Amino acid sequence: EDKVVQSPLSLVVHEGDTVTLNCSYEVTNFRSLLWYKQEKKAPTFLFMLTSSGIEKKSGRLSSILDKKELFSILNITATQTGDSAIYLCAVRPNSGYALNFGKGTSLLVTP
Amino acid sequence: GAGVSQSPSNKVTEKGKDVELRCDPISGHTALYWYRQRLGQGLEFLIYFQGNSAPDKSGLPSDRFSAERTGESVSTLTIQRTQQEDSAVYLCASSTAGNYGYTFGSGTRLTVV
């Protein structure tokens, strides 16, 4: 059975800290891995990763995929209170259209 | 529209009643997805529509769940004879074909009492 496991489940940091969120997966016929940020109810798309070792970057956020070790990390540098959210990792297999989501990491950035 | 619109935003219903949730996707998005998110859990895939193709219903948890979509427009998710375990946030998303960075709606929070 396909699995996506995120760690830690929750994290509290101070503004300015750097955080690393982890996502490991066991998926048959992997195609791509996606990161979403969920504030309140609607997840918003952050990154899609398909190739190992190529960092995707957007402002203070960056992510990289390791297809050999089957994991991805999401880094947030110089965290701000507005980064407080649940960060979701999802994996898409080659067959079908459904994304397999992890349970998310709840990040709280305190002033 | 500018984004994916879902209604109602919140719904409280009595156990055993039927409910209908609505999703209005972004204009021009041919793909539409329904996911369910229980408290503290990840998103569970329910159903996928792509244009006029037969939908992928493989994620629907029981025959009490059904969904329809007319062409590339509005979709409705119907839950019959609701149970307490149906309580969750139901999220709809849409995208252009094959694009997995899709846009989610704000969801419907369903509470079955």
CSV table of C-alpha atoms in Angstrom, one decimal:
chain,number,residue,atom,x,y,z
A,1,GLU,CA,0.0,0.0,0.0
A,2,ASP,CA,1.3,3.5,-0.9
A,3,LYS,CA,2.4,5.6,2.0
A,4,VAL,CA,3.4,9.2,2.5
A,5,VAL,CA,4.9,10.0,6.0
A,6,GLN,CA,5.6,13.5,7.2
A,7,SER,CA,7.7,14.6,10.1
A,8,PRO,CA,7.5,16.2,12.5
A,9,LEU,CA,3.7,16.2,13.0
A,10,SER,CA,4.0,19.6,14.6
A,11,LEU,CA,6.7,22.2,15.2
A,12,VAL,CA,6.9,25.5,17.1
A,13,VAL,CA,9.7,27.9,16.3
A,14,HIS,CA,10.5,31.6,16.8
A,15,GLU,CA,10.5,34.2,14.1
A,16,GLY,CA,13.8,34.2,12.2
A,17,ASP,CA,14.5,30.5,12.8
A,18,THR,CA,15.1,28.1,9.9
A,19,VAL,CA,12.9,25.0,9.7
A,20,THR,CA,13.2,21.7,7.7
A,21,LEU,CA,10.1,19.6,7.1
A,22,ASN,CA,10.4,16.0,6.0
A,23,CYS,CA,8.4,13.8,3.7
A,24,SER,CA,9.2,10.2,3.0
A,25,TYR,CA,7.2,8.0,0.7
A,26,GLU,CA,6.6,4.4,-0.5
A,27,VAL,CA,4.8,4.7,-3.7
A,28,THR,CA,4.6,2.2,-6.6
A,29,ASN,CA,5.7,3.8,-9.8
A,30,PHE,CA,6.5,7.3,-8.5
A,31,ARG,CA,5.9,10.2,-10.8
A,32,SER,CA,6.1,13.4,-8.8
A,33,LEU,CA,6.0,14.9,-5.3
A,34,LEU,CA,4.1,18.1,-4.4
A,35,TRP,CA,4.2,20.4,-1.5
A,36,TYR,CA,1.2,22.5,-0.4
A,37,LYS,CA,0.6,25.1,2.3
A,38,GLN,CA,-2.7,24.9,4.1
A,39,GLU,CA,-4.0,27.9,6.1
A,40,LYS,CA,-7.5,27.6,7.3
A,41,LYS,CA,-9.1,25.2,4.8
A,42,ALA,CA,-7.7,25.7,1.2
A,43,PRO,CA,-4.3,24.2,0.4
A,44,THR,CA,-2.2,26.3,-1.9
A,45,PHE,CA,0.4,24.9,-4.2
A,46,LEU,CA,4.1,25.4,-3.4
A,47,PHE,CA,6.3,23.1,-5.4
A,48,MET,CA,6.2,20.1,-7.7
A,49,LEU,CA,9.4,17.9,-7.8
A,50,THR,CA,10.1,15.2,-10.3
A,51,SER,CA,13.9,14.9,-10.5
A,52,SER,CA,16.4,14.1,-7.8
A,53,GLY,CA,18.8,16.7,-6.6
A,54,ILE,CA,17.3,19.7,-8.3
A,55,GLU,CA,16.3,22.4,-5.8
A,56,LYS,CA,13.1,24.3,-6.3
A,57,LYS,CA,13.2,27.8,-4.7
A,58,SER,CA,10.6,30.4,-4.1
A,59,GLY,CA,11.6,33.3,-1.8
A,60,ARG,CA,12.5,31.9,1.6
A,61,LEU,CA,11.1,28.5,0.7
A,62,SER,CA,13.0,25.7,-1.0
A,63,SER,CA,12.6,22.0,-1.6
A,64,ILE,CA,14.6,19.1,-2.9
A,65,LEU,CA,13.8,15.5,-3.8
A,66,ASP,CA,15.9,12.4,-3.3
A,67,LYS,CA,14.4,9.5,-5.4
A,68,LYS,CA,17.0,7.0,-4.2
A,69,GLU,CA,16.3,7.5,-0.5
A,70,LEU,CA,12.6,8.2,-1.2
A,71,PHE,CA,12.2,11.5,0.6
A,72,SER,CA,11.9,15.2,0.2
A,73,ILE,CA,12.6,18.2,2.4
A,74,LEU,CA,11.0,21.6,2.5
A,75,ASN,CA,13.1,24.4,4.0
A,76,ILE,CA,11.9,27.7,5.2
A,77,THR,CA,14.5,30.3,6.2
A,78,ALA,CA,14.0,33.4,8.3
A,79,THR,CA,10.5,32.2,9.3
A,80,GLN,CA,7.7,34.8,9.8
A,81,THR,CA,4.4,34.5,11.7
A,82,GLY,CA,2.7,34.3,8.3
A,83,ASP,CA,4.5,31.0,7.6
A,84,SER,CA,2.3,29.4,10.3
A,85,ALA,CA,0.2,26.7,8.6
A,86,ILE,CA,0.0,23.0,7.9
A,87,TYR,CA,2.4,21.9,5.2
A,88,LEU,CA,1.2,19.0,3.1
A,89,CYS,CA,3.3,16.6,1.1
A,90,ALA,CA,1.6,14.6,-1.7
A,91,VAL,CA,2.9,12.0,-4.1
A,92,ARG,CA,1.5,11.1,-7.5
A,93,PRO,CA,2.1,7.7,-8.9
A,94,ASN,CA,2.4,7.0,-12.6
A,95,SER,CA,-1.0,5.4,-12.9
A,96,GLY,CA,-4.3,7.2,-12.0
A,97,TYR,CA,-5.0,10.7,-11.1
A,98,ALA,CA,-5.2,10.7,-7.3
A,99,LEU,CA,-2.5,12.3,-5.1
A,100,ASN,CA,-1.5,10.5,-2.0
A,101,PHE,CA,-1.2,13.0,0.8
A,102,GLY,CA,0.7,12.8,4.1
A,103,LYS,CA,-1.0,13.9,7.3
A,104,GLY,CA,0.9,17.2,7.2
A,105,THR,CA,3.3,19.1,9.5
A,106,SER,CA,1.7,21.8,11.6
A,107,LEU,CA,4.1,24.7,11.9
A,108,LEU,CA,3.6,27.6,14.4
A,109,VAL,CA,5.9,30.6,14.2
A,110,THR,CA,5.8,32.7,17.3
A,111,PRO,CA,6.8,36.4,17.5
B,1,GLY,CA,-14.6,32.6,-11.8
B,2,ALA,CA,-11.4,33.8,-10.2
B,3,GLY,CA,-11.1,30.8,-7.9
B,4,VAL,CA,-12.7,27.5,-7.0
B,5,SER,CA,-15.9,28.2,-5.2
B,6,GLN,CA,-17.5,25.8,-2.8
B,7,SER,CA,-20.8,25.9,-1.0
B,8,PRO,CA,-21.9,25.8,1.7
B,9,SER,CA,-18.8,26.7,3.7
B,10,ASN,CA,-20.3,24.9,6.7
B,11,LYS,CA,-23.0,22.4,7.0
B,12,VAL,CA,-24.4,20.7,10.2
B,13,THR,CA,-26.8,17.9,9.5
B,14,GLU,CA,-28.5,15.2,11.5
B,15,LYS,CA,-27.4,11.6,11.2
B,16,GLY,CA,-29.3,9.8,8.5
B,17,LYS,CA,-30.0,12.9,6.4
B,18,ASP,CA,-28.8,13.4,2.8
B,19,VAL,CA,-26.4,16.3,2.0
B,20,GLU,CA,-25.3,17.9,-1.2
B,21,LEU,CA,-22.1,19.8,-1.6
B,22,ARG,CA,-21.4,22.1,-4.5
B,23,CYS,CA,-18.2,23.0,-6.3
B,24,ASP,CA,-17.8,25.6,-9.0
B,25,PRO,CA,-14.3,25.2,-10.7
B,26,ILE,CA,-12.2,27.8,-12.4
B,27,SER,CA,-13.5,28.5,-15.8
B,28,GLY,CA,-11.6,26.5,-18.4
B,29,HIS,CA,-10.3,23.9,-16.0
B,30,THR,CA,-11.2,20.6,-17.4
B,31,ALA,CA,-10.1,18.5,-14.4
B,32,LEU,CA,-12.0,18.5,-11.1
B,33,TYR,CA,-11.2,16.6,-7.9
B,34,TRP,CA,-13.0,15.9,-4.6
B,35,TYR,CA,-11.0,15.2,-1.5
B,36,ARG,CA,-12.0,14.6,2.1
B,37,GLN,CA,-9.9,15.7,5.1
B,38,ARG,CA,-10.8,14.3,8.5
B,39,LEU,CA,-9.6,16.1,11.6
B,40,GLY,CA,-5.8,15.6,12.0
B,41,GLN,CA,-5.6,13.6,8.8
B,42,GLY,CA,-4.2,14.0,5.3
B,43,LEU,CA,-6.4,14.5,2.3
B,44,GLU,CA,-8.2,11.4,1.0
B,45,PHE,CA,-9.0,11.2,-2.7
B,46,LEU,CA,-12.7,10.7,-3.5
B,47,ILE,CA,-13.3,11.2,-7.2
B,48,TYR,CA,-11.9,12.8,-10.3
B,49,PHE,CA,-13.6,14.2,-13.4
B,50,GLN,CA,-11.7,15.0,-16.6
B,51,GLY,CA,-13.8,16.7,-19.4
B,52,ASN,CA,-16.4,14.3,-20.7
B,53,SER,CA,-14.5,11.2,-19.8
B,54,ALA,CA,-15.9,8.7,-17.3
B,55,PRO,CA,-15.0,9.8,-13.8
B,56,ASP,CA,-12.5,7.9,-11.6
B,57,LYS,CA,-14.7,7.0,-8.6
B,58,SER,CA,-12.1,4.7,-7.0
B,59,GLY,CA,-11.8,6.8,-3.9
B,60,LEU,CA,-15.5,6.9,-2.9
B,61,PRO,CA,-15.7,5.2,0.5
B,62,SER,CA,-19.2,3.7,0.1
B,63,ASP,CA,-22.2,3.6,-2.1
B,64,ARG,CA,-23.7,6.4,0.0
B,65,PHE,CA,-21.3,8.8,-1.8
B,66,SER,CA,-21.9,9.9,-5.3
B,67,ALA,CA,-20.8,12.9,-7.5
B,68,GLU,CA,-21.9,14.4,-10.7
B,69,ARG,CA,-20.4,17.0,-13.0
B,70,THR,CA,-22.1,18.5,-16.1
B,71,GLY,CA,-19.5,19.0,-18.8
B,72,GLU,CA,-16.7,21.2,-17.5
B,73,SER,CA,-18.8,23.1,-15.0
B,74,VAL,CA,-20.3,22.7,-11.6
B,75,SER,CA,-19.9,19.5,-9.6
B,76,THR,CA,-22.0,18.2,-6.8
B,77,LEU,CA,-21.0,15.6,-4.2
B,78,THR,CA,-23.9,13.9,-2.5
B,79,ILE,CA,-23.8,11.9,0.7
B,80,GLN,CA,-26.9,9.9,1.5
B,81,ARG,CA,-27.9,8.7,5.0
B,82,THR,CA,-25.0,10.6,6.6
B,83,GLN,CA,-23.1,9.0,9.4
B,84,GLN,CA,-20.9,10.6,12.1
B,85,GLU,CA,-17.8,9.3,10.5
B,86,ASP,CA,-18.7,11.4,7.4
B,87,SER,CA,-17.8,14.6,9.4
B,88,ALA,CA,-14.9,16.2,7.7
B,89,VAL,CA,-13.8,19.1,5.4
B,90,TYR,CA,-14.7,18.3,1.8
B,91,LEU,CA,-12.3,20.0,-0.6
B,92,CYS,CA,-12.7,20.5,-4.3
B,93,ALA,CA,-9.9,21.3,-6.7
B,94,SER,CA,-9.6,22.0,-10.3
B,95,SER,CA,-6.8,22.2,-12.9
B,96,THR,CA,-6.1,22.2,-16.5
B,97,ALA,CA,-5.6,18.7,-17.8
B,98,GLY,CA,-2.5,17.0,-16.4
B,99,ASN,CA,-1.5,19.9,-14.2
B,100,TYR,CA,-1.1,18.7,-10.6
B,101,GLY,CA,-0.5,22.1,-9.1
B,102,TYR,CA,-4.2,22.4,-8.9
B,103,THR,CA,-6.3,25.1,-7.2
B,104,PHE,CA,-8.3,24.1,-4.2
B,105,GLY,CA,-11.5,25.7,-3.0
B,106,SER,CA,-12.0,26.7,0.6
B,107,GLY,CA,-13.9,23.5,1.4
B,108,THR,CA,-17.2,22.6,3.1
B,109,ARG,CA,-16.9,21.6,6.7
B,110,LEU,CA,-19.5,18.9,7.3
B,111,THR,CA,-20.6,18.1,10.8
B,112,VAL,CA,-23.0,15.1,11.3
B,113,VAL,CA,-24.6,15.2,14.7
